[in-house]
mmCIF file of C-alpha atoms in Angstrom:
data_model
loop_
_atom_site.group_PDB
_atom_site.id
_atom_site.type_symbol
_atom_site.label_atom_id
_atom_site.label_comp_id
_atom_site.label_asym_id
_atom_site.label_seq_id
_atom_site.Cartn_x
_atom_site.Cartn_y
_atom_site.Cartn_z
ATOM 1 C CA UNK A 1 20.342 -11.420 -17.418
ATOM 2 C CA UNK A 2 17.051 -13.099 -18.201
ATOM 3 C CA UNK A 3 14.070 -12.159 -16.124
ATOM 4 C CA UNK A 4 10.578 -13.465 -15.761
ATOM 5 C CA UNK A 5 8.269 -11.333 -17.929
ATOM 6 C CA UNK A 6 6.470 -8.687 -15.914
ATOM 7 C CA UNK A 7 8.685 -9.133 -12.838
ATOM 8 C CA UNK A 8 11.623 -6.790 -12.230
ATOM 9 C CA UNK A 9 14.281 -8.364 -10.036
ATOM 10 C CA UNK A 10 17.357 -6.090 -10.060
ATOM 11 C CA UNK A 11 18.898 -5.378 -6.685
ATOM 12 C CA UNK A 12 19.175 -1.849 -5.416
ATOM 13 C CA UNK A 13 22.759 -0.754 -5.015
ATOM 14 C CA UNK A 14 23.264 2.196 -2.716
ATOM 15 C CA UNK A 15 26.582 2.851 -1.057
ATOM 16 C CA UNK A 16 24.902 4.785 1.712
ATOM 17 C CA UNK A 17 22.797 1.847 2.824
ATOM 18 C CA UNK A 18 25.894 0.046 4.080
ATOM 19 C CA UNK A 19 27.170 2.919 6.238
ATOM 20 C CA UNK A 20 26.916 2.509 9.983
ATOM 21 C CA UNK A 21 24.153 4.157 11.935
ATOM 22 C CA UNK A 22 25.266 7.121 14.041
ATOM 23 C CA UNK A 23 24.218 7.599 17.644
ATOM 24 C CA UNK A 24 21.904 10.367 16.447
ATOM 25 C CA UNK A 25 20.243 7.864 14.120
ATOM 26 C CA UNK A 26 19.822 5.473 17.029
ATOM 27 C CA UNK A 27 18.256 8.205 19.134
ATOM 28 C CA UNK A 28 15.806 9.109 16.383
ATOM 29 C CA UNK A 29 14.848 5.483 15.833
ATOM 30 C CA UNK A 30 14.355 4.958 19.579
ATOM 31 C CA UNK A 31 11.922 7.863 19.782
ATOM 32 C CA UNK A 32 10.117 6.674 16.653
ATOM 33 C CA UNK A 33 9.678 3.275 18.313
ATOM 34 C CA UNK A 34 8.393 4.942 21.502
ATOM 35 C CA UNK A 35 5.811 6.792 19.434
ATOM 36 C CA UNK A 36 4.780 3.742 17.421
ATOM 37 C CA UNK A 37 4.027 1.723 20.553
ATOM 38 C CA UNK A 38 1.124 4.082 21.300
ATOM 39 C CA UNK A 39 -0.742 3.746 18.004
ATOM 40 C CA UNK A 40 -2.624 0.462 18.524
ATOM 41 C CA UNK A 41 -3.397 -0.157 22.239
ATOM 42 C CA UNK A 42 -6.532 1.977 21.899
ATOM 43 C CA UNK A 43 -7.794 -0.777 19.564
ATOM 44 C CA UNK A 44 -6.320 -3.946 21.018
ATOM 45 C CA UNK A 45 -6.987 -3.135 24.685
ATOM 46 C CA UNK A 46 -10.725 -3.140 23.956
ATOM 47 C CA UNK A 47 -10.945 -6.512 22.261
ATOM 48 C CA UNK A 48 -10.132 -8.910 25.161
ATOM 49 C CA UNK A 49 -12.469 -6.906 27.418
ATOM 50 C CA UNK A 50 -15.253 -6.715 24.844
ATOM 51 C CA UNK A 51 -17.659 -9.038 26.692
ATOM 52 C CA UNK A 52 -17.259 -7.050 29.915
ATOM 53 C CA UNK A 53 -17.629 -3.737 28.098
ATOM 54 C CA UNK A 54 -20.733 -4.928 26.263
ATOM 55 C CA UNK A 55 -22.306 -6.102 29.516
ATOM 56 C CA UNK A 56 -21.549 -2.761 31.197
ATOM 57 C CA UNK A 57 -22.663 -0.512 28.342
ATOM 58 C CA UNK A 58 -25.339 -2.593 26.586
ATOM 59 C CA UNK A 59 -23.599 -2.386 23.205
ATOM 60 C CA UNK A 60 -24.539 -4.985 20.576
ATOM 61 C CA UNK A 61 -21.895 -6.824 18.551
ATOM 62 C CA UNK A 62 -22.441 -4.320 15.737
ATOM 63 C CA UNK A 63 -22.226 -1.363 18.115
ATOM 64 C CA UNK A 64 -19.171 -2.752 19.874
ATOM 65 C CA UNK A 65 -17.420 -3.131 16.523
ATOM 66 C CA UNK A 66 -17.461 0.674 16.294
ATOM 67 C CA UNK A 67 -14.939 0.805 19.138
ATOM 68 C CA UNK A 68 -12.480 -0.643 16.622
ATOM 69 C CA UNK A 69 -13.818 0.728 13.358
ATOM 70 C CA UNK A 70 -14.482 4.324 14.474
ATOM 71 C CA UNK A 71 -10.838 5.051 15.337
ATOM 72 C CA UNK A 72 -9.847 3.527 12.006
ATOM 73 C CA UNK A 73 -12.309 5.832 10.195
ATOM 74 C CA UNK A 74 -10.779 8.726 12.114
ATOM 75 C CA UNK A 75 -7.313 7.547 11.034
ATOM 76 C CA UNK A 76 -8.438 7.684 7.435
ATOM 77 C CA UNK A 77 -10.220 11.028 7.522
ATOM 78 C CA UNK A 78 -7.531 12.562 9.717
ATOM 79 C CA UNK A 79 -4.808 11.507 7.275
ATOM 80 C CA UNK A 80 -6.396 13.662 4.580
ATOM 81 C CA UNK A 81 -6.097 16.706 6.838
ATOM 82 C CA UNK A 82 -2.496 16.069 7.849
ATOM 83 C CA UNK A 83 -1.164 18.364 5.129
ATOM 84 C CA UNK A 84 -3.220 21.275 6.440
ATOM 85 C CA UNK A 85 -2.023 20.582 9.980
ATOM 86 C CA UNK A 86 1.594 20.456 8.816
ATOM 87 C CA UNK A 87 1.275 23.861 7.155
ATOM 88 C CA UNK A 88 -0.487 25.261 10.231
ATOM 89 C CA UNK A 89 1.727 24.003 13.070
ATOM 90 C CA UNK A 90 4.544 21.993 11.455
ATOM 91 C CA UNK A 91 5.469 18.324 11.720
ATOM 92 C CA UNK A 92 6.995 18.553 15.198
ATOM 93 C CA UNK A 93 3.953 20.109 16.832
ATOM 94 C CA UNK A 94 1.638 17.973 14.723
ATOM 95 C CA UNK A 95 3.123 14.719 16.055
ATOM 96 C CA UNK A 96 3.093 16.133 19.614
ATOM 97 C CA UNK A 97 -0.573 17.077 19.287
ATOM 98 C CA UNK A 98 -1.340 13.591 18.017
ATOM 99 C CA UNK A 99 0.286 12.012 21.075
ATOM 100 C CA UNK A 100 -1.513 14.469 23.342
ATOM 101 C CA UNK A 101 -4.861 13.511 21.787
ATOM 102 C CA UNK A 102 -4.152 9.818 22.465
ATOM 103 C CA UNK A 103 -3.156 10.541 26.075
ATOM 104 C CA UNK A 104 -6.258 12.653 26.750
ATOM 105 C CA UNK A 105 -8.625 10.147 25.130
ATOM 106 C CA UNK A 106 -7.180 7.195 27.057
ATOM 107 C CA UNK A 107 -7.329 9.167 30.322
ATOM 108 C CA UNK A 108 -10.994 9.929 29.680
ATOM 109 C CA UNK A 109 -11.742 6.205 29.501
ATOM 110 C CA UNK A 110 -11.128 5.998 33.227
ATOM 111 C CA UNK A 111 -14.495 7.706 33.759
ATOM 112 C CA UNK A 112 -16.354 6.580 30.620
ATOM 113 C CA UNK A 113 -19.471 4.668 31.631
ATOM 114 C CA UNK A 114 -21.519 4.582 28.430
ATOM 115 C CA UNK A 115 -21.085 3.392 24.884
ATOM 116 C CA UNK A 116 -21.307 6.976 23.630
ATOM 117 C CA UNK A 117 -18.496 8.122 25.908
ATOM 118 C CA UNK A 118 -16.276 5.253 24.828
ATOM 119 C CA UNK A 119 -16.968 5.947 21.166
ATOM 120 C CA UNK A 120 -16.052 9.609 21.682
ATOM 121 C CA UNK A 121 -12.693 8.654 23.178
ATOM 122 C CA UNK A 122 -12.150 6.242 20.291
ATOM 123 C CA UNK A 123 -12.770 9.063 17.806
ATOM 124 C CA UNK A 124 -10.393 11.510 19.509
ATOM 125 C CA UNK A 125 -7.631 8.928 19.861
ATOM 126 C CA UNK A 126 -8.106 7.831 16.249
ATOM 127 C CA UNK A 127 -7.564 11.405 15.042
ATOM 128 C CA UNK A 128 -4.357 11.565 17.061
ATOM 129 C CA UNK A 129 -3.136 8.320 15.519
ATOM 130 C CA UNK A 130 -4.048 9.601 12.046
ATOM 131 C CA UNK A 131 -1.906 12.691 12.435
ATOM 132 C CA UNK A 132 1.118 10.709 13.617
ATOM 133 C CA UNK A 133 0.823 8.024 10.943
ATOM 134 C CA UNK A 134 0.467 10.644 8.209
ATOM 135 C CA UNK A 135 3.367 12.848 9.302
ATOM 136 C CA UNK A 136 6.063 10.442 10.484
ATOM 137 C CA UNK A 137 6.606 8.518 7.193
ATOM 138 C CA UNK A 138 7.549 11.752 5.427
ATOM 139 C CA UNK A 139 9.911 12.612 8.278
ATOM 140 C CA UNK A 140 11.490 9.152 8.004
ATOM 141 C CA UNK A 141 11.819 9.462 4.224
ATOM 142 C CA UNK A 142 13.762 12.690 4.774
ATOM 143 C CA UNK A 143 15.773 11.691 7.848
ATOM 144 C CA UNK A 144 16.585 8.125 6.671
ATOM 145 C CA UNK A 145 16.504 8.611 2.913
ATOM 146 C CA UNK A 146 18.757 5.603 2.200
ATOM 147 C CA UNK A 147 17.303 3.454 5.002
ATOM 148 C CA UNK A 148 13.575 3.767 4.505
ATOM 149 C CA UNK A 149 12.885 -0.015 4.853
ATOM 150 C CA UNK A 150 14.767 -0.074 8.183
ATOM 151 C CA UNK A 151 13.029 3.009 9.579
ATOM 152 C CA UNK A 152 9.591 1.978 8.334
ATOM 153 C CA UNK A 153 10.159 -1.582 9.514
ATOM 154 C CA UNK A 154 11.023 -0.453 13.038
ATOM 155 C CA UNK A 155 8.097 1.972 13.101
ATOM 156 C CA UNK A 156 5.678 -0.702 11.904
ATOM 157 C CA UNK A 157 7.115 -3.279 14.303
ATOM 158 C CA UNK A 158 6.643 -0.889 17.211
ATOM 159 C CA UNK A 159 3.033 -0.302 16.127
ATOM 160 C CA UNK A 160 2.373 -4.042 16.096
ATOM 161 C CA UNK A 161 4.284 -4.555 19.335
ATOM 162 C CA UNK A 162 2.204 -1.865 21.002
ATOM 163 C CA UNK A 163 -0.903 -3.671 19.816
ATOM 164 C CA UNK A 164 0.355 -6.853 21.458
ATOM 165 C CA UNK A 165 0.985 -5.028 24.725
ATOM 166 C CA UNK A 166 -2.531 -3.625 24.624
ATOM 167 C CA UNK A 167 -4.050 -7.070 24.162
ATOM 168 C CA UNK A 168 -1.933 -8.756 26.827
ATOM 169 C CA UNK A 169 -1.587 -6.145 29.585
ATOM 170 C CA UNK A 170 -5.028 -4.538 29.650
ATOM 171 C CA UNK A 171 -6.898 -7.681 30.819
ATOM 172 C CA UNK A 172 -4.425 -8.180 33.675
ATOM 173 C CA UNK A 173 -4.601 -4.531 34.752
ATOM 174 C CA UNK A 174 -8.393 -4.703 34.592
ATOM 175 C CA UNK A 175 -8.402 -7.861 36.724
ATOM 176 C CA UNK A 176 -5.879 -6.528 39.241
ATOM 177 C CA UNK A 177 -7.698 -3.220 39.646
ATOM 178 C CA UNK A 178 -11.194 -4.684 39.455
ATOM 179 C CA UNK A 179 -12.107 -2.181 36.747
ATOM 180 C CA UNK A 180 -12.108 -2.501 32.974
ATOM 181 C CA UNK A 181 -11.801 1.301 32.874
ATOM 182 C CA UNK A 182 -8.274 1.076 34.275
ATOM 183 C CA UNK A 183 -7.315 -1.522 31.667
ATOM 184 C CA UNK A 184 -8.222 0.957 28.922
ATOM 185 C CA UNK A 185 -6.990 4.166 30.582
ATOM 186 C CA UNK A 186 -3.492 2.909 31.419
ATOM 187 C CA UNK A 187 -2.330 3.702 27.879
ATOM 188 C CA UNK A 188 -2.409 7.424 28.590
ATOM 189 C CA UNK A 189 0.918 7.063 30.424
ATOM 190 C CA UNK A 190 3.145 5.786 27.556
ATOM 191 C CA UNK A 191 1.529 8.304 25.186
ATOM 192 C CA UNK A 192 2.447 11.175 27.499
ATOM 193 C CA UNK A 193 5.993 9.834 27.916
ATOM 194 C CA UNK A 194 6.423 9.496 24.146
ATOM 195 C CA UNK A 195 5.273 13.091 23.712
ATOM 196 C CA UNK A 196 7.919 14.277 26.180
ATOM 197 C CA UNK A 197 10.612 12.236 24.376
ATOM 198 C CA UNK A 198 9.585 13.613 20.982
ATOM 199 C CA UNK A 199 9.671 17.239 22.145
ATOM 200 C CA UNK A 200 13.002 16.689 23.887
ATOM 201 C CA UNK A 201 14.449 15.213 20.674
ATOM 202 C CA UNK A 202 13.257 18.199 18.670
ATOM 203 C CA UNK A 203 14.644 20.614 21.225
ATOM 204 C CA UNK A 204 18.026 18.904 20.942
ATOM 205 C CA UNK A 205 18.169 18.417 17.200
ATOM 206 C CA UNK A 206 15.642 21.029 16.003
ATOM 207 C CA UNK A 207 13.176 19.611 13.476
ATOM 208 C CA UNK A 208 15.934 17.793 11.565
ATOM 209 C CA UNK A 209 19.678 17.497 11.824
ATOM 210 C CA UNK A 210 22.131 19.131 9.414
ATOM 211 C CA UNK A 211 22.344 16.107 7.152
ATOM 212 C CA UNK A 212 18.593 16.057 6.560
ATOM 213 C CA UNK A 213 18.542 19.819 6.070
ATOM 214 C CA UNK A 214 21.260 19.522 3.423
ATOM 215 C CA UNK A 215 19.170 16.895 1.656
ATOM 216 C CA UNK A 216 16.193 19.270 1.627
ATOM 217 C CA UNK A 217 18.335 22.086 0.265
ATOM 218 C CA UNK A 218 19.555 19.850 -2.532
ATOM 219 C CA UNK A 219 16.025 18.735 -3.439
ATOM 220 C CA UNK A 220 14.367 20.795 -6.167
ATOM 221 C CA UNK A 221 10.884 22.103 -5.525
ATOM 222 C CA UNK A 222 8.374 19.546 -6.722
ATOM 223 C CA UNK A 223 5.372 20.835 -8.660
ATOM 224 C CA UNK A 224 1.971 20.389 -7.067
ATOM 225 C CA UNK A 225 0.472 17.006 -7.852
ATOM 226 C CA UNK A 226 -3.233 16.250 -7.474
ATOM 227 C CA UNK A 227 -2.679 12.854 -5.913
ATOM 228 C CA UNK A 228 -6.374 12.084 -5.678
ATOM 229 C CA UNK A 229 -6.519 12.034 -9.501
ATOM 230 C CA UNK A 230 -3.868 9.294 -9.806
ATOM 231 C CA UNK A 231 -4.992 5.699 -10.302
ATOM 232 C CA UNK A 232 -1.846 4.371 -8.669
ATOM 233 C CA UNK A 233 -2.568 6.319 -5.489
ATOM 234 C CA UNK A 234 -6.051 4.804 -5.295
ATOM 235 C CA UNK A 235 -4.687 1.311 -6.015
ATOM 236 C CA UNK A 236 -2.116 1.633 -3.225
ATOM 237 C CA UNK A 237 -4.812 2.948 -0.891
ATOM 238 C CA UNK A 238 -7.109 0.023 -1.656
ATOM 239 C CA UNK A 239 -4.259 -2.436 -1.141
ATOM 240 C CA UNK A 240 -3.339 -0.866 2.186
ATOM 241 C CA UNK A 241 -6.996 -0.794 3.211
ATOM 242 C CA UNK A 242 -7.579 -4.476 2.551
ATOM 243 C CA UNK A 243 -4.397 -5.348 4.474
ATOM 244 C CA UNK A 244 -5.622 -3.362 7.457
ATOM 245 C CA UNK A 245 -9.154 -4.686 7.074
ATOM 246 C CA UNK A 246 -7.774 -8.085 8.003
ATOM 247 C CA UNK A 247 -5.961 -6.565 10.958
ATOM 248 C CA UNK A 248 -8.915 -4.581 12.310
ATOM 249 C CA UNK A 249 -11.262 -7.547 11.953
ATOM 250 C CA UNK A 250 -8.960 -9.904 13.825
ATOM 251 C CA UNK A 251 -8.256 -7.300 16.495
ATOM 252 C CA UNK A 252 -11.990 -6.745 16.989
ATOM 253 C CA UNK A 253 -13.223 -10.322 16.858
ATOM 254 C CA UNK A 254 -10.447 -12.899 17.309
ATOM 255 C CA UNK A 255 -10.815 -12.966 21.133
ATOM 256 C CA UNK A 256 -14.616 -13.073 20.831
ATOM 257 C CA UNK A 257 -14.291 -15.925 18.323
ATOM 258 C CA UNK A 258 -12.283 -18.056 20.733
ATOM 259 C CA UNK A 259 -14.352 -17.011 23.760
ATOM 260 C CA UNK A 260 -17.355 -18.298 21.826
ATOM 261 C CA UNK A 261 -15.459 -21.574 21.492
ATOM 262 C CA UNK A 262 -14.899 -21.774 25.262
ATOM 263 C CA UNK A 263 -11.633 -19.889 25.788
ATOM 264 C CA UNK A 264 -11.187 -17.579 28.770
ATOM 265 C CA UNK A 265 -10.756 -13.822 28.464
ATOM 266 C CA UNK A 266 -7.070 -14.106 29.376
ATOM 267 C CA UNK A 267 -6.405 -16.963 26.946
ATOM 268 C CA UNK A 268 -8.195 -15.262 24.038
ATOM 269 C CA UNK A 269 -6.295 -12.065 24.781
ATOM 270 C CA UNK A 270 -3.023 -14.004 24.794
ATOM 271 C CA UNK A 271 -3.791 -15.334 21.303
ATOM 272 C CA UNK A 272 -4.239 -11.765 20.069
ATOM 273 C CA UNK A 273 -1.029 -10.774 21.822
ATOM 274 C CA UNK A 274 0.794 -13.691 20.189
ATOM 275 C CA UNK A 275 -0.513 -12.605 16.797
ATOM 276 C CA UNK A 276 0.932 -9.144 17.324
ATOM 277 C CA UNK A 277 4.325 -10.575 18.324
ATOM 278 C CA UNK A 278 4.514 -12.271 14.929
ATOM 279 C CA UNK A 279 3.246 -9.070 13.321
ATOM 280 C CA UNK A 280 5.979 -7.017 14.939
ATOM 281 C CA UNK A 281 8.740 -9.417 13.907
ATOM 282 C CA UNK A 282 7.516 -9.612 10.318
ATOM 283 C CA UNK A 283 6.899 -5.856 10.097
ATOM 284 C CA UNK A 284 10.632 -5.405 10.686
ATOM 285 C CA UNK A 285 12.058 -8.426 8.882
ATOM 286 C CA UNK A 286 10.050 -8.473 5.642
ATOM 287 C CA UNK A 287 10.995 -4.888 4.605
ATOM 288 C CA UNK A 288 14.623 -5.636 5.476
ATOM 289 C CA UNK A 289 14.536 -8.800 3.369
ATOM 290 C CA UNK A 290 13.066 -6.814 0.480
ATOM 291 C CA UNK A 291 15.372 -3.803 0.946
ATOM 292 C CA UNK A 292 17.941 -4.955 -1.618
ATOM 293 C CA UNK A 293 15.303 -5.543 -4.290
ATOM 294 C CA UNK A 294 13.610 -2.832 -6.266
ATOM 295 C CA UNK A 295 10.672 -5.122 -6.985
ATOM 296 C CA UNK A 296 8.659 -5.504 -3.781
ATOM 297 C CA UNK A 297 5.933 -7.672 -5.328
ATOM 298 C CA UNK A 298 7.297 -11.171 -4.564
ATOM 299 C CA UNK A 299 7.671 -10.200 -0.910
ATOM 300 C CA UNK A 300 4.194 -8.697 -0.779
ATOM 301 C CA UNK A 301 2.746 -11.884 -2.277
ATOM 302 C CA UNK A 302 4.634 -13.945 0.308
ATOM 303 C CA UNK A 303 3.127 -11.903 3.134
ATOM 304 C CA UNK A 304 -0.364 -12.087 1.663
ATOM 305 C CA UNK A 305 -0.044 -15.839 1.209
ATOM 306 C CA UNK A 306 0.815 -16.192 4.902
ATOM 307 C CA UNK A 307 -2.307 -14.211 5.763
ATOM 308 C CA UNK A 308 -4.418 -16.495 3.609
ATOM 309 C CA UNK A 309 -3.003 -19.653 5.197
ATOM 310 C CA UNK A 310 -3.688 -18.289 8.682
ATOM 311 C CA UNK A 311 -7.283 -17.275 7.902
ATOM 312 C CA UNK A 312 -8.048 -20.599 6.242
ATOM 313 C CA UNK A 313 -6.622 -22.350 9.319
ATOM 314 C CA UNK A 314 -8.864 -20.326 11.637
ATOM 315 C CA UNK A 315 -11.806 -21.258 9.450
ATOM 316 C CA UNK A 316 -11.094 -24.956 8.914
ATOM 317 C CA UNK A 317 -9.171 -26.102 12.022
ATOM 318 C CA UNK A 318 -9.610 -23.417 14.696
ATOM 319 C CA UNK A 319 -9.056 -25.690 17.704
ATOM 320 C CA UNK A 320 -6.241 -27.819 16.301
ATOM 321 C CA UNK A 321 -3.397 -25.296 16.140
ATOM 322 C CA UNK A 322 -4.768 -21.895 17.165
ATOM 323 C CA UNK A 323 -1.363 -20.403 17.986
ATOM 324 C CA UNK A 324 0.028 -21.487 14.617
ATOM 325 C CA UNK A 325 -2.860 -19.958 12.684
ATOM 326 C CA UNK A 326 -2.782 -16.613 14.473
ATOM 327 C CA UNK A 327 1.029 -16.558 14.213
ATOM 328 C CA UNK A 328 1.041 -17.192 10.459
ATOM 329 C CA UNK A 329 -1.747 -14.679 9.873
ATOM 330 C CA UNK A 330 0.005 -12.128 12.089
ATOM 331 C CA UNK A 331 3.305 -12.535 10.251
ATOM 332 C CA UNK A 332 1.562 -11.886 6.958
ATOM 333 C CA UNK A 333 -0.345 -8.888 8.293
ATOM 334 C CA UNK A 334 2.681 -7.207 9.850
ATOM 335 C CA UNK A 335 4.972 -7.703 6.877
ATOM 336 C CA UNK A 336 2.503 -6.475 4.268
ATOM 337 C CA UNK A 337 1.501 -3.477 6.422
ATOM 338 C CA UNK A 338 5.002 -2.035 6.485
ATOM 339 C CA UNK A 339 6.013 -3.172 3.006
ATOM 340 C CA UNK A 340 2.935 -1.591 1.412
ATOM 341 C CA UNK A 341 3.966 1.752 2.929
ATOM 342 C CA UNK A 342 7.562 1.237 1.762
ATOM 343 C CA UNK A 343 6.218 0.537 -1.735
ATOM 344 C CA UNK A 344 4.264 3.789 -1.636
ATOM 345 C CA UNK A 345 7.370 5.707 -0.513
ATOM 346 C CA UNK A 346 9.295 4.103 -3.404
ATOM 347 C CA UNK A 347 7.171 6.052 -5.869
ATOM 348 C CA UNK A 348 8.748 9.442 -5.107
ATOM 349 C CA UNK A 349 12.307 10.502 -4.258
ATOM 350 C CA UNK A 350 11.092 13.872 -2.964
ATOM 351 C CA UNK A 351 10.137 13.301 0.677
ATOM 352 C CA UNK A 352 7.375 15.904 0.507
ATOM 353 C CA UNK A 353 5.615 14.214 -2.367
ATOM 354 C CA UNK A 354 6.260 10.794 -0.813
ATOM 355 C CA UNK A 355 4.762 11.991 2.470
ATOM 356 C CA UNK A 356 1.658 13.304 0.711
ATOM 357 C CA UNK A 357 1.253 10.036 -1.169
ATOM 358 C CA UNK A 358 1.568 7.955 2.010
ATOM 359 C CA UNK A 359 -0.924 10.224 3.784
ATOM 360 C CA UNK A 360 -3.393 9.727 0.930
ATOM 361 C CA UNK A 361 -2.800 5.965 0.900
ATOM 362 C CA UNK A 362 -3.479 5.810 4.620
ATOM 363 C CA UNK A 363 -6.515 8.056 4.297
ATOM 364 C CA UNK A 364 -8.128 5.782 1.726
ATOM 365 C CA UNK A 365 -6.802 2.632 3.368
ATOM 366 C CA UNK A 366 -8.033 3.193 6.886
ATOM 367 C CA UNK A 367 -11.498 4.166 5.709
ATOM 368 C CA UNK A 368 -11.632 0.907 3.746
ATOM 369 C CA UNK A 369 -10.258 -0.988 6.753
ATOM 370 C CA UNK A 370 -12.903 0.459 9.051
ATOM 371 C CA UNK A 371 -15.651 -1.250 7.071
ATOM 372 C CA UNK A 372 -14.329 -4.761 7.646
ATOM 373 C CA UNK A 373 -14.962 -5.212 11.408
ATOM 374 C CA UNK A 374 -18.420 -3.638 11.046
ATOM 375 C CA UNK A 375 -19.328 -6.108 8.324
ATOM 376 C CA UNK A 376 -17.851 -8.960 10.364
ATOM 377 C CA UNK A 377 -19.820 -7.908 13.446
ATOM 378 C CA UNK A 378 -23.014 -7.673 11.412
ATOM 379 C CA UNK A 379 -22.403 -11.119 9.925
ATOM 380 C CA UNK A 380 -21.893 -12.452 13.459
ATOM 381 C CA UNK A 381 -25.200 -10.914 14.557
ATOM 382 C CA UNK A 382 -27.012 -12.426 11.564
ATOM 383 C CA UNK A 383 -25.452 -15.907 11.498
ATOM 384 C CA UNK A 384 -24.419 -16.524 15.099
ATOM 385 C CA UNK A 385 -20.851 -17.421 14.085
ATOM 386 C CA UNK A 386 -17.728 -15.891 12.561
ATOM 387 C CA UNK A 387 -17.472 -18.333 9.645
ATOM 388 C CA UNK A 388 -18.798 -15.834 7.109
ATOM 389 C CA UNK A 389 -16.376 -13.187 8.381
ATOM 390 C CA UNK A 390 -13.341 -15.421 7.840
ATOM 391 C CA UNK A 391 -14.576 -16.308 4.350
ATOM 392 C CA UNK A 392 -14.872 -12.573 3.608
ATOM 393 C CA UNK A 393 -11.276 -11.997 4.728
ATOM 394 C CA UNK A 394 -9.983 -14.888 2.613
ATOM 395 C CA UNK A 395 -11.691 -13.444 -0.475
ATOM 396 C CA UNK A 396 -10.183 -10.003 0.193
ATOM 397 C CA UNK A 397 -6.687 -11.482 0.537
ATOM 398 C CA UNK A 398 -7.057 -13.288 -2.795
ATOM 399 C CA UNK A 399 -8.050 -9.971 -4.397
ATOM 400 C CA UNK A 400 -4.997 -8.274 -2.874
ATOM 401 C CA UNK A 401 -2.653 -10.886 -4.306
ATOM 402 C CA UNK A 402 -4.019 -10.136 -7.767
ATOM 403 C CA UNK A 403 -3.718 -6.366 -7.225
ATOM 404 C CA UNK A 404 -0.096 -6.673 -6.080
ATOM 405 C CA UNK A 405 1.090 -7.553 -9.589
ATOM 406 C CA UNK A 406 0.142 -4.051 -10.771
ATOM 407 C CA UNK A 407 2.948 -2.513 -8.703
ATOM 408 C CA UNK A 408 5.784 -3.011 -11.175
ATOM 409 C CA UNK A 409 8.889 -0.914 -10.427
ATOM 410 C CA UNK A 410 8.882 0.163 -14.078
ATOM 411 C CA UNK A 411 5.714 2.122 -13.300
ATOM 412 C CA UNK A 412 7.398 4.201 -10.568
ATOM 413 C CA UNK A 413 9.170 6.339 -13.173
ATOM 414 C CA UNK A 414 5.822 7.116 -14.831
ATOM 415 C CA UNK A 415 4.284 8.232 -11.548
ATOM 416 C CA UNK A 416 2.990 10.891 -10.920
ATOM 417 C CA UNK A 417 2.574 11.510 -14.650
ATOM 418 C CA UNK A 418 -0.455 10.003 -16.250
ATOM 419 C CA UNK A 419 -0.884 7.429 -13.494
#
């Protein structure tokens, strides 16, 4: 069969991917979704309330951007330490500790009255998110070896869906209670519930069920690989970082952008919530669409192109079709988020090596992503508008499209050799 040069298009044929999910699989996926819902409200709940928070704490635009970027930095740095935590306490306790950190940090926001206190809670919660995001992909690679796109898609969709809930519910809780503190602190409850569900699942099924344990027993020990020396690992990390840079910037400043254009707090928050609905749908559907194809690049380019269209729309015609622009951008962001992680997992059959690679990719990626909202906030302070920030995002998306073509499936077999 003829193929376009440089593009591999064979479908993946795995008999196991067509088998029905068991009730145990459904239980695992349900708990994974419950966990994922808690990984973004600490970011998105702040954004619609940013003007109120700034007035109460005296934070500048640049300082307020740290409420979004600091947790993302913590996600990146924390991902690098996930391996040490796994060896110290194991994956089960590691994920539980991550959820506990989120619950404690959100609870503390009920009494936080200064910018410093809020930033401290953002740091603690970000570390908790880092641990969960670094450990769960390896667990999913092991538990759902033949269904990684499905598991990662559901996990990513729940992350995006949780972000939408944070953006939409927090303003209403803040208004109903008369306190922005309550709008931020409410997210301690689902984090605590998810922790209970996770521990109950592990008590019932131990760390993994018999099928996953048999897969581990059949897997040969993989030699130690210095992932930080591999160019492919850095390329995947940069790609993931630029994807999330678009997300963190929009989460931090999309409501402020439309409030500057005359929108209310509730309406601007609803736009962010709508964006995350499209993110969640695409985070699930794009990996599933790409699941039968070994070459993920055409699907990644499609997602990136949607991002670019949405950003250009926000820049050129912000008041004409705001819901369309945030929806298109959100669909691109959600799909490429999950599919970039699937692409990283594709590089190694051994779940331990795959988990280490994904942790490294997230470590690099979230540190890169943390820079974007800070730069955008600084540009807003200097220019008085967000035009320069949207131009910056468009340029980054164009660079990502070019980088995507380096991820040929033929290179997976050479990794982690000289690459």
